[in-house]
C-alpha cells in the first residue's frame, strides 16, 4: 500500500480503482445467482437440506485449505486462537453461515427468487436497529425515511403476491426475513471476532463449521442413500452454487474491499437484485410486471439512500 504522504500517479490510481470496482461488481453479480441455482435444484426435486449441503460440500475444502495455510504461515495467529475464541468463532459463524443460509434456502421454496433477493436486501436496516438496541450504537433518525421507502416497495410486491400468488407467501416471507434478521445479528458478533483473530481466519472457521452442520443435517434428514439418487442436473446446480454462488464471489468481494474499501464495495450491492431479477425472468420464467418494477425501484432507491446517509453519518462522526 502507498503511504498518504507519497501519492500514486493518477493513471495508476484510476486503474486500481476501476479494477477494485470491477471485482466488487462481479462478486455482487455472482452472489445474485444463488437463488437461481437453488430454484433450479428445487425444480429437480432436491430438498432444502440437500441443496444447502451440496453448496457446502464444494465450499468446505476451499476454506479448510485456506485455514491450514493461515495457521501455518502465521504462528502469531495460532497463539490468538484460544479454545474460547475458537468456540466463539464457530458459534458466530454457524449463526451467519448455517442458520441464516438455511432459513434463506427454506424460504426460497415458497417465494420467487427476485422477491427473496429484495427481502434480503433490507438486512442493513436490521444491522442498524440491532446496533441501537443491543450494542450501544446511536440511532440516526435521518435514516428512517429511506427505511420507509424501502419497506414500502416490499409491501407493493407483497400485495401483488398476496393477490396473485398467495400460496406459501407468509411462511416464505417469514423465513427469508428470519434469514435477514439472523445475518444482521451475525454482522455485529462477527465484527467483534474479526477484530481479535482477523477476517480471513474467522471466515474460514465459521464457514467450515457451518459446512459440517449443513452436511450433517442433510445426512440425518435425507440419509446417505439420497445422494445416490440425485440427478446429474442437481449435482451440476450444487457445483455451480458452491463455486459461483459462494466461493468465487466471496474472494472477489474481499479483493474489492481491499482495493476500494468496505463502503465503496457496499455501494455496488444494488446490482445484486437487478441481476437476480433478470436471471429469474429469463431462466426461471418468473413474472415481472409494472407493479414489480415500481416495488423494485422503491427498494433499490430506499436502500441506496440509506447507504448514502449512513456513509455520510459515519464520515461526520470521525
mmCIF file of C-alpha atoms in Angstrom:
data_model
loop_
_atom_site.group_PDB
_atom_site.id
_atom_site.type_symbol
_atom_site.label_atom_id
_atom_site.label_comp_id
_atom_site.label_asym_id
_atom_site.label_seq_id
_atom_site.Cartn_x
_atom_site.Cartn_y
_atom_site.Cartn_z
ATOM 1 C CA UNK A 1 0.000 0.000 0.000
ATOM 2 C CA UNK A 2 1.140 3.567 -0.693
ATOM 3 C CA UNK A 3 1.525 5.866 2.293
ATOM 4 C CA UNK A 4 -0.627 9.036 2.424
ATOM 5 C CA UNK A 5 2.472 11.202 2.090
ATOM 6 C CA UNK A 6 3.501 9.522 -1.170
ATOM 7 C CA UNK A 7 0.726 9.986 -3.729
ATOM 8 C CA UNK A 8 0.487 7.472 -6.521
ATOM 9 C CA UNK A 9 0.489 8.591 -10.143
ATOM 10 C CA UNK A 10 -3.003 9.468 -11.293
ATOM 11 C CA UNK A 11 -3.287 6.915 -14.103
ATOM 12 C CA UNK A 12 -2.234 4.069 -11.825
ATOM 13 C CA UNK A 13 -4.685 5.098 -9.074
ATOM 14 C CA UNK A 14 -7.515 5.292 -11.565
ATOM 15 C CA UNK A 15 -6.633 1.837 -12.901
ATOM 16 C CA UNK A 16 -6.597 0.331 -9.404
ATOM 17 C CA UNK A 17 -9.950 1.937 -8.575
ATOM 18 C CA UNK A 18 -11.565 0.585 -11.734
ATOM 19 C CA UNK A 19 -10.201 -2.888 -11.065
ATOM 20 C CA UNK A 20 -11.431 -2.775 -7.487
ATOM 21 C CA UNK A 21 -14.917 -1.775 -8.561
ATOM 22 C CA UNK A 22 -14.783 -4.499 -11.195
ATOM 23 C CA UNK A 23 -14.052 -7.130 -8.550
ATOM 24 C CA UNK A 24 -16.826 -5.813 -6.296
ATOM 25 C CA UNK A 25 -19.421 -5.641 -9.073
ATOM 26 C CA UNK A 26 -18.559 -9.112 -10.340
ATOM 27 C CA UNK A 27 -18.768 -10.511 -6.827
ATOM 28 C CA UNK A 28 -22.179 -8.912 -6.247
ATOM 29 C CA UNK A 29 -23.437 -10.257 -9.569
ATOM 30 C CA UNK A 30 -22.217 -13.786 -8.849
ATOM 31 C CA UNK A 31 -23.739 -13.807 -5.378
ATOM 32 C CA UNK A 32 -27.047 -12.997 -7.059
ATOM 33 C CA UNK A 33 -27.020 -16.303 -8.952
ATOM 34 C CA UNK A 34 -27.519 -18.170 -5.660
ATOM 35 C CA UNK A 35 -31.297 -18.039 -5.717
ATOM 36 C CA UNK A 36 -31.409 -19.116 -9.369
ATOM 37 C CA UNK A 37 -29.348 -22.280 -8.795
ATOM 38 C CA UNK A 38 -31.378 -23.107 -5.676
ATOM 39 C CA UNK A 39 -34.654 -22.763 -7.564
ATOM 40 C CA UNK A 40 -33.363 -24.944 -10.405
ATOM 41 C CA UNK A 41 -32.294 -27.636 -7.925
ATOM 42 C CA UNK A 42 -35.693 -27.470 -6.200
ATOM 43 C CA UNK A 43 -37.369 -27.975 -9.583
ATOM 44 C CA UNK A 44 -35.420 -31.252 -9.896
ATOM 45 C CA UNK A 45 -36.907 -32.475 -6.616
ATOM 46 C CA UNK A 46 -33.929 -31.786 -4.316
ATOM 47 C CA UNK A 47 -34.688 -30.946 -0.678
ATOM 48 C CA UNK A 48 -33.611 -27.772 1.091
ATOM 49 C CA UNK A 49 -31.169 -29.752 3.221
ATOM 50 C CA UNK A 50 -29.521 -31.458 0.245
ATOM 51 C CA UNK A 51 -29.128 -28.241 -1.761
ATOM 52 C CA UNK A 52 -27.507 -26.465 1.193
ATOM 53 C CA UNK A 53 -25.251 -29.478 1.807
ATOM 54 C CA UNK A 54 -24.150 -29.592 -1.836
ATOM 55 C CA UNK A 55 -23.191 -25.936 -1.620
ATOM 56 C CA UNK A 56 -21.135 -26.602 1.490
ATOM 57 C CA UNK A 57 -19.503 -29.741 0.057
ATOM 58 C CA UNK A 58 -17.972 -27.556 -2.633
ATOM 59 C CA UNK A 59 -17.029 -24.700 -0.307
ATOM 60 C CA UNK A 60 -15.654 -26.728 2.614
ATOM 61 C CA UNK A 61 -12.386 -27.976 1.017
ATOM 62 C CA UNK A 62 -11.516 -24.463 -0.160
ATOM 63 C CA UNK A 63 -11.935 -22.874 3.252
ATOM 64 C CA UNK A 64 -10.150 -25.733 5.029
ATOM 65 C CA UNK A 65 -7.112 -25.314 2.759
ATOM 66 C CA UNK A 66 -7.075 -21.554 3.383
ATOM 67 C CA UNK A 67 -7.436 -22.169 7.127
ATOM 68 C CA UNK A 68 -4.448 -24.510 7.167
ATOM 69 C CA UNK A 69 -2.344 -22.053 5.151
ATOM 70 C CA UNK A 70 -3.204 -19.203 7.524
ATOM 71 C CA UNK A 71 -2.323 -21.250 10.579
ATOM 72 C CA UNK A 72 0.981 -22.499 9.111
ATOM 73 C CA UNK A 73 2.178 -19.132 7.835
ATOM 74 C CA UNK A 74 1.262 -17.090 10.902
ATOM 75 C CA UNK A 75 2.418 -18.549 14.238
ATOM 76 C CA UNK A 76 1.051 -15.472 15.991
ATOM 77 C CA UNK A 77 -2.392 -16.330 14.666
ATOM 78 C CA UNK A 78 -2.238 -19.737 16.318
ATOM 79 C CA UNK A 79 -1.457 -18.046 19.628
ATOM 80 C CA UNK A 80 -4.518 -15.813 19.280
ATOM 81 C CA UNK A 81 -6.786 -18.757 18.584
ATOM 82 C CA UNK A 82 -7.502 -19.876 22.151
ATOM 83 C CA UNK A 83 -10.163 -22.559 22.753
ATOM 84 C CA UNK A 84 -12.616 -19.899 23.901
ATOM 85 C CA UNK A 85 -12.092 -17.773 20.781
ATOM 86 C CA UNK A 86 -12.303 -20.850 18.572
ATOM 87 C CA UNK A 87 -15.644 -21.861 20.060
ATOM 88 C CA UNK A 88 -16.930 -18.281 19.820
ATOM 89 C CA UNK A 89 -15.952 -18.077 16.141
ATOM 90 C CA UNK A 90 -17.580 -21.444 15.452
ATOM 91 C CA UNK A 91 -20.807 -20.339 17.154
ATOM 92 C CA UNK A 92 -20.977 -16.953 15.416
ATOM 93 C CA UNK A 93 -20.091 -18.496 12.057
ATOM 94 C CA UNK A 94 -22.833 -21.077 12.492
ATOM 95 C CA UNK A 95 -25.340 -18.282 13.051
ATOM 96 C CA UNK A 96 -24.402 -16.395 9.898
ATOM 97 C CA UNK A 97 -23.346 -19.143 7.501
ATOM 98 C CA UNK A 98 -25.573 -22.024 8.618
ATOM 99 C CA UNK A 99 -28.772 -20.829 10.305
ATOM 100 C CA UNK A 100 -29.171 -17.721 8.164
ATOM 101 C CA UNK A 101 -28.437 -19.697 4.986
ATOM 102 C CA UNK A 102 -30.852 -22.471 5.927
ATOM 103 C CA UNK A 103 -33.696 -20.022 6.559
ATOM 104 C CA UNK A 104 -32.973 -18.350 3.223
ATOM 105 C CA UNK A 105 -32.907 -21.661 1.320
ATOM 106 C CA UNK A 106 -36.106 -22.792 3.040
ATOM 107 C CA UNK A 107 -37.833 -19.513 2.186
ATOM 108 C CA UNK A 108 -36.960 -19.907 -1.492
ATOM 109 C CA UNK A 109 -39.148 -22.997 -1.586
ATOM 110 C CA UNK A 110 -42.162 -20.695 -1.101
ATOM 111 C CA UNK A 111 -41.346 -17.339 -2.756
ATOM 112 C CA UNK A 112 -39.825 -16.185 -6.017
ATOM 113 C CA UNK A 113 -36.087 -15.650 -6.394
ATOM 114 C CA UNK A 114 -36.494 -11.938 -7.112
ATOM 115 C CA UNK A 115 -38.755 -11.341 -4.105
ATOM 116 C CA UNK A 116 -36.345 -13.273 -1.855
ATOM 117 C CA UNK A 117 -33.451 -11.123 -3.001
ATOM 118 C CA UNK A 118 -35.307 -7.887 -2.305
ATOM 119 C CA UNK A 119 -36.292 -9.028 1.193
ATOM 120 C CA UNK A 120 -32.686 -9.985 1.972
ATOM 121 C CA UNK A 121 -31.556 -6.615 0.635
ATOM 122 C CA UNK A 122 -33.081 -4.964 3.719
ATOM 123 C CA UNK A 123 -30.715 -6.586 6.237
ATOM 124 C CA UNK A 124 -28.635 -3.364 6.742
ATOM 125 C CA UNK A 125 -31.708 -1.837 8.397
ATOM 126 C CA UNK A 126 -31.713 -4.647 10.959
ATOM 127 C CA UNK A 127 -27.982 -4.133 11.467
ATOM 128 C CA UNK A 128 -28.758 -0.519 12.407
ATOM 129 C CA UNK A 129 -31.620 -1.436 14.748
ATOM 130 C CA UNK A 130 -29.727 -4.225 16.498
ATOM 131 C CA UNK A 131 -26.780 -1.900 16.958
ATOM 132 C CA UNK A 132 -29.033 0.588 18.746
ATOM 133 C CA UNK A 133 -30.956 -1.998 20.795
ATOM 134 C CA UNK A 134 -28.170 -4.338 21.866
ATOM 135 C CA UNK A 135 -24.743 -2.852 21.151
ATOM 136 C CA UNK A 136 -24.935 0.757 22.301
ATOM 137 C CA UNK A 137 -24.983 2.430 18.884
ATOM 138 C CA UNK A 138 -26.655 5.803 18.457
ATOM 139 C CA UNK A 139 -29.868 5.970 16.434
ATOM 140 C CA UNK A 140 -29.708 8.087 13.294
ATOM 141 C CA UNK A 141 -33.284 9.209 12.680
ATOM 142 C CA UNK A 142 -32.348 10.643 9.308
ATOM 143 C CA UNK A 143 -32.235 7.057 8.044
ATOM 144 C CA UNK A 144 -35.913 6.424 8.783
ATOM 145 C CA UNK A 145 -37.323 7.918 5.530
ATOM 146 C CA UNK A 146 -35.047 5.639 3.491
ATOM 147 C CA UNK A 147 -36.199 2.639 5.501
ATOM 148 C CA UNK A 148 -39.843 3.557 4.972
ATOM 149 C CA UNK A 149 -39.335 3.901 1.210
ATOM 150 C CA UNK A 150 -37.648 0.503 1.026
ATOM 151 C CA UNK A 151 -40.303 -1.317 3.014
ATOM 152 C CA UNK A 152 -42.963 0.497 1.039
ATOM 153 C CA UNK A 153 -41.504 -1.091 -2.084
ATOM 154 C CA UNK A 154 -41.550 -4.509 -0.460
ATOM 155 C CA UNK A 155 -45.184 -4.020 0.554
ATOM 156 C CA UNK A 156 -46.082 -3.214 -3.063
ATOM 157 C CA UNK A 157 -44.638 -6.526 -4.261
ATOM 158 C CA UNK A 158 -46.025 -8.384 -1.238
ATOM 159 C CA UNK A 159 -49.529 -7.069 -2.008
ATOM 160 C CA UNK A 160 -49.224 -8.259 -5.625
ATOM 161 C CA UNK A 161 -48.104 -11.701 -4.476
ATOM 162 C CA UNK A 162 -50.902 -11.823 -1.908
ATOM 163 C CA UNK A 163 -53.415 -11.196 -4.680
ATOM 164 C CA UNK A 164 -51.901 -13.330 -7.438
ATOM 165 C CA UNK A 165 -49.610 -15.915 -5.753
ATOM 166 C CA UNK A 166 -50.698 -16.205 -2.099
ATOM 167 C CA UNK A 167 -49.703 -19.846 -1.502
ATOM 168 C CA UNK A 168 -46.814 -20.038 0.944
ATOM 169 C CA UNK A 169 -46.249 -16.283 0.827
ATOM 170 C CA UNK A 170 -46.445 -15.661 4.567
ATOM 171 C CA UNK A 171 -44.214 -18.547 5.603
ATOM 172 C CA UNK A 172 -41.760 -17.820 2.790
ATOM 173 C CA UNK A 173 -41.530 -14.141 3.731
ATOM 174 C CA UNK A 174 -41.118 -15.036 7.411
ATOM 175 C CA UNK A 175 -38.291 -17.462 6.627
ATOM 176 C CA UNK A 176 -36.389 -15.002 4.421
ATOM 177 C CA UNK A 177 -36.912 -12.211 6.959
ATOM 178 C CA UNK A 178 -35.592 -14.604 9.590
ATOM 179 C CA UNK A 179 -32.516 -15.054 7.405
ATOM 180 C CA UNK A 180 -32.044 -11.276 7.174
ATOM 181 C CA UNK A 181 -32.508 -10.886 10.945
ATOM 182 C CA UNK A 182 -30.030 -13.595 11.892
ATOM 183 C CA UNK A 183 -27.486 -12.349 9.362
ATOM 184 C CA UNK A 184 -27.795 -8.802 10.717
ATOM 185 C CA UNK A 185 -27.178 -10.035 14.263
ATOM 186 C CA UNK A 186 -24.287 -12.120 12.970
ATOM 187 C CA UNK A 187 -22.697 -8.976 11.475
ATOM 188 C CA UNK A 188 -22.364 -7.389 14.909
ATOM 189 C CA UNK A 189 -20.993 -10.517 16.575
ATOM 190 C CA UNK A 190 -18.658 -11.320 13.680
ATOM 191 C CA UNK A 191 -17.109 -7.856 13.740
ATOM 192 C CA UNK A 192 -16.007 -8.419 17.315
ATOM 193 C CA UNK A 193 -14.401 -11.747 16.464
ATOM 194 C CA UNK A 194 -12.637 -10.349 13.394
ATOM 195 C CA UNK A 195 -11.039 -7.582 15.438
ATOM 196 C CA UNK A 196 -9.326 -10.249 17.530
ATOM 197 C CA UNK A 197 -8.346 -13.038 15.108
ATOM 198 C CA UNK A 198 -8.706 -11.368 11.690
ATOM 199 C CA UNK A 199 -11.358 -11.653 8.997
ATOM 200 C CA UNK A 200 -9.684 -14.426 6.997
ATOM 201 C CA UNK A 201 -9.256 -16.815 9.904
ATOM 202 C CA UNK A 202 -12.717 -16.091 11.263
ATOM 203 C CA UNK A 203 -14.369 -16.636 7.877
ATOM 204 C CA UNK A 204 -12.636 -19.980 7.363
ATOM 205 C CA UNK A 205 -13.552 -21.214 10.843
ATOM 206 C CA UNK A 206 -17.150 -20.023 10.579
ATOM 207 C CA UNK A 207 -17.719 -21.365 7.077
ATOM 208 C CA UNK A 208 -16.122 -24.720 7.861
ATOM 209 C CA UNK A 209 -18.272 -25.132 10.977
ATOM 210 C CA UNK A 210 -21.412 -24.205 9.064
ATOM 211 C CA UNK A 211 -20.499 -26.664 6.318
ATOM 212 C CA UNK A 212 -20.140 -29.535 8.781
ATOM 213 C CA UNK A 213 -23.513 -28.673 10.343
ATOM 214 C CA UNK A 214 -25.270 -28.428 6.973
ATOM 215 C CA UNK A 215 -23.825 -31.676 5.667
ATOM 216 C CA UNK A 216 -24.620 -33.441 8.952
ATOM 217 C CA UNK A 217 -28.208 -32.156 8.906
ATOM 218 C CA UNK A 218 -28.691 -33.408 5.365
ATOM 219 C CA UNK A 219 -27.306 -36.857 6.198
ATOM 220 C CA UNK A 220 -29.709 -37.109 9.134
ATOM 221 C CA UNK A 221 -32.736 -35.726 7.273
ATOM 222 C CA UNK A 222 -32.277 -37.373 3.874
ATOM 223 C CA UNK A 223 -29.857 -40.214 4.515
ATOM 224 C CA UNK A 224 -26.660 -41.005 2.591
ATOM 225 C CA UNK A 225 -28.614 -43.036 0.022
ATOM 226 C CA UNK A 226 -30.425 -39.894 -1.147
ATOM 227 C CA UNK A 227 -27.227 -38.579 -2.713
ATOM 228 C CA UNK A 228 -27.021 -41.617 -4.993
ATOM 229 C CA UNK A 229 -30.494 -40.800 -6.312
ATOM 230 C CA UNK A 230 -29.732 -37.213 -7.258
ATOM 231 C CA UNK A 231 -29.834 -36.389 -10.946
ATOM 232 C CA UNK A 232 -26.803 -35.041 -12.782
ATOM 233 C CA UNK A 233 -28.609 -31.721 -13.018
ATOM 234 C CA UNK A 234 -28.834 -31.409 -9.235
ATOM 235 C CA UNK A 235 -25.123 -32.196 -8.836
ATOM 236 C CA UNK A 236 -24.355 -29.591 -11.501
ATOM 237 C CA UNK A 237 -26.508 -26.938 -9.813
ATOM 238 C CA UNK A 238 -24.863 -27.728 -6.457
ATOM 239 C CA UNK A 239 -21.430 -27.345 -8.029
ATOM 240 C CA UNK A 240 -22.382 -24.020 -9.614
ATOM 241 C CA UNK A 241 -23.924 -22.853 -6.350
ATOM 242 C CA UNK A 242 -20.761 -23.677 -4.440
ATOM 243 C CA UNK A 243 -18.328 -22.155 -6.935
ATOM 244 C CA UNK A 244 -20.173 -19.214 -8.492
ATOM 245 C CA UNK A 245 -22.659 -18.515 -5.693
ATOM 246 C CA UNK A 246 -20.324 -18.894 -2.724
ATOM 247 C CA UNK A 247 -16.555 -19.307 -3.031
ATOM 248 C CA UNK A 248 -15.681 -17.160 -6.042
ATOM 249 C CA UNK A 249 -17.805 -14.109 -5.111
ATOM 250 C CA UNK A 250 -16.516 -14.193 -1.525
ATOM 251 C CA UNK A 251 -12.939 -13.838 -2.787
ATOM 252 C CA UNK A 252 -13.923 -11.198 -5.343
ATOM 253 C CA UNK A 253 -15.717 -9.073 -2.747
ATOM 254 C CA UNK A 254 -12.846 -9.400 -0.290
ATOM 255 C CA UNK A 255 -10.456 -8.259 -3.028
ATOM 256 C CA UNK A 256 -12.773 -5.358 -3.803
ATOM 257 C CA UNK A 257 -12.826 -4.350 -0.138
ATOM 258 C CA UNK A 258 -9.028 -4.465 -0.029
ATOM 259 C CA UNK A 259 -8.761 -2.168 -3.072
ATOM 260 C CA UNK A 260 -11.595 0.341 -2.682
ATOM 261 C CA UNK A 261 -12.767 -0.110 0.928
ATOM 262 C CA UNK A 262 -15.831 -1.598 2.575
ATOM 263 C CA UNK A 263 -18.097 1.413 1.981
ATOM 264 C CA UNK A 264 -17.348 1.638 -1.727
ATOM 265 C CA UNK A 265 -17.793 -2.110 -2.061
ATOM 266 C CA UNK A 266 -21.174 -1.983 -0.311
ATOM 267 C CA UNK A 267 -22.298 0.661 -2.809
ATOM 268 C CA UNK A 268 -22.117 -1.987 -5.548
ATOM 269 C CA UNK A 269 -24.606 -4.251 -3.760
ATOM 270 C CA UNK A 270 -27.603 -2.699 -5.544
ATOM 271 C CA UNK A 271 -26.506 -4.570 -8.668
ATOM 272 C CA UNK A 272 -27.444 -7.836 -6.944
ATOM 273 C CA UNK A 273 -31.260 -7.614 -7.050
ATOM 274 C CA UNK A 274 -31.143 -6.366 -10.647
ATOM 275 C CA UNK A 275 -29.097 -9.387 -11.744
ATOM 276 C CA UNK A 276 -31.393 -11.729 -9.828
ATOM 277 C CA UNK A 277 -34.489 -10.237 -11.446
ATOM 278 C CA UNK A 278 -33.067 -10.556 -14.960
ATOM 279 C CA UNK A 279 -31.981 -14.156 -14.406
ATOM 280 C CA UNK A 280 -35.243 -15.078 -12.674
ATOM 281 C CA UNK A 281 -37.305 -13.735 -15.562
ATOM 282 C CA UNK A 282 -35.275 -15.282 -18.383
ATOM 283 C CA UNK A 283 -34.155 -18.556 -16.752
ATOM 284 C CA UNK A 284 -36.911 -19.355 -14.253
ATOM 285 C CA UNK A 285 -39.737 -17.699 -16.164
ATOM 286 C CA UNK A 286 -40.858 -15.609 -13.194
ATOM 287 C CA UNK A 287 -43.257 -12.734 -13.806
ATOM 288 C CA UNK A 288 -42.113 -9.138 -13.765
ATOM 289 C CA UNK A 289 -44.973 -6.673 -14.117
ATOM 290 C CA UNK A 290 -45.142 -2.906 -13.822
ATOM 291 C CA UNK A 291 -46.038 -3.440 -10.154
ATOM 292 C CA UNK A 292 -42.802 -5.400 -9.673
ATOM 293 C CA UNK A 293 -40.948 -2.576 -11.410
ATOM 294 C CA UNK A 294 -42.398 0.051 -9.036
ATOM 295 C CA UNK A 295 -41.719 -2.048 -5.938
ATOM 296 C CA UNK A 296 -38.196 -2.903 -7.039
ATOM 297 C CA UNK A 297 -37.410 0.726 -7.864
ATOM 298 C CA UNK A 298 -38.575 1.795 -4.394
ATOM 299 C CA UNK A 299 -36.476 -0.890 -2.678
ATOM 300 C CA UNK A 300 -33.351 -0.025 -4.649
ATOM 301 C CA UNK A 301 -33.823 3.719 -4.213
ATOM 302 C CA UNK A 302 -34.511 3.415 -0.482
ATOM 303 C CA UNK A 303 -31.565 1.090 0.109
ATOM 304 C CA UNK A 304 -29.184 3.316 -1.858
ATOM 305 C CA UNK A 305 -30.469 6.374 0.003
ATOM 306 C CA UNK A 306 -29.947 4.544 3.297
ATOM 307 C CA UNK A 307 -26.372 3.602 2.345
ATOM 308 C CA UNK A 308 -25.510 7.197 1.366
ATOM 309 C CA UNK A 309 -26.959 8.631 4.561
ATOM 310 C CA UNK A 310 -25.198 6.065 6.723
ATOM 311 C CA UNK A 311 -21.881 6.683 4.970
ATOM 312 C CA UNK A 312 -22.299 10.439 5.402
ATOM 313 C CA UNK A 313 -23.074 9.994 9.102
ATOM 314 C CA UNK A 314 -20.015 7.757 9.549
ATOM 315 C CA UNK A 315 -17.750 10.361 7.915
ATOM 316 C CA UNK A 316 -19.225 13.131 10.064
ATOM 317 C CA UNK A 317 -18.605 11.082 13.200
ATOM 318 C CA UNK A 318 -14.875 10.778 12.534
#
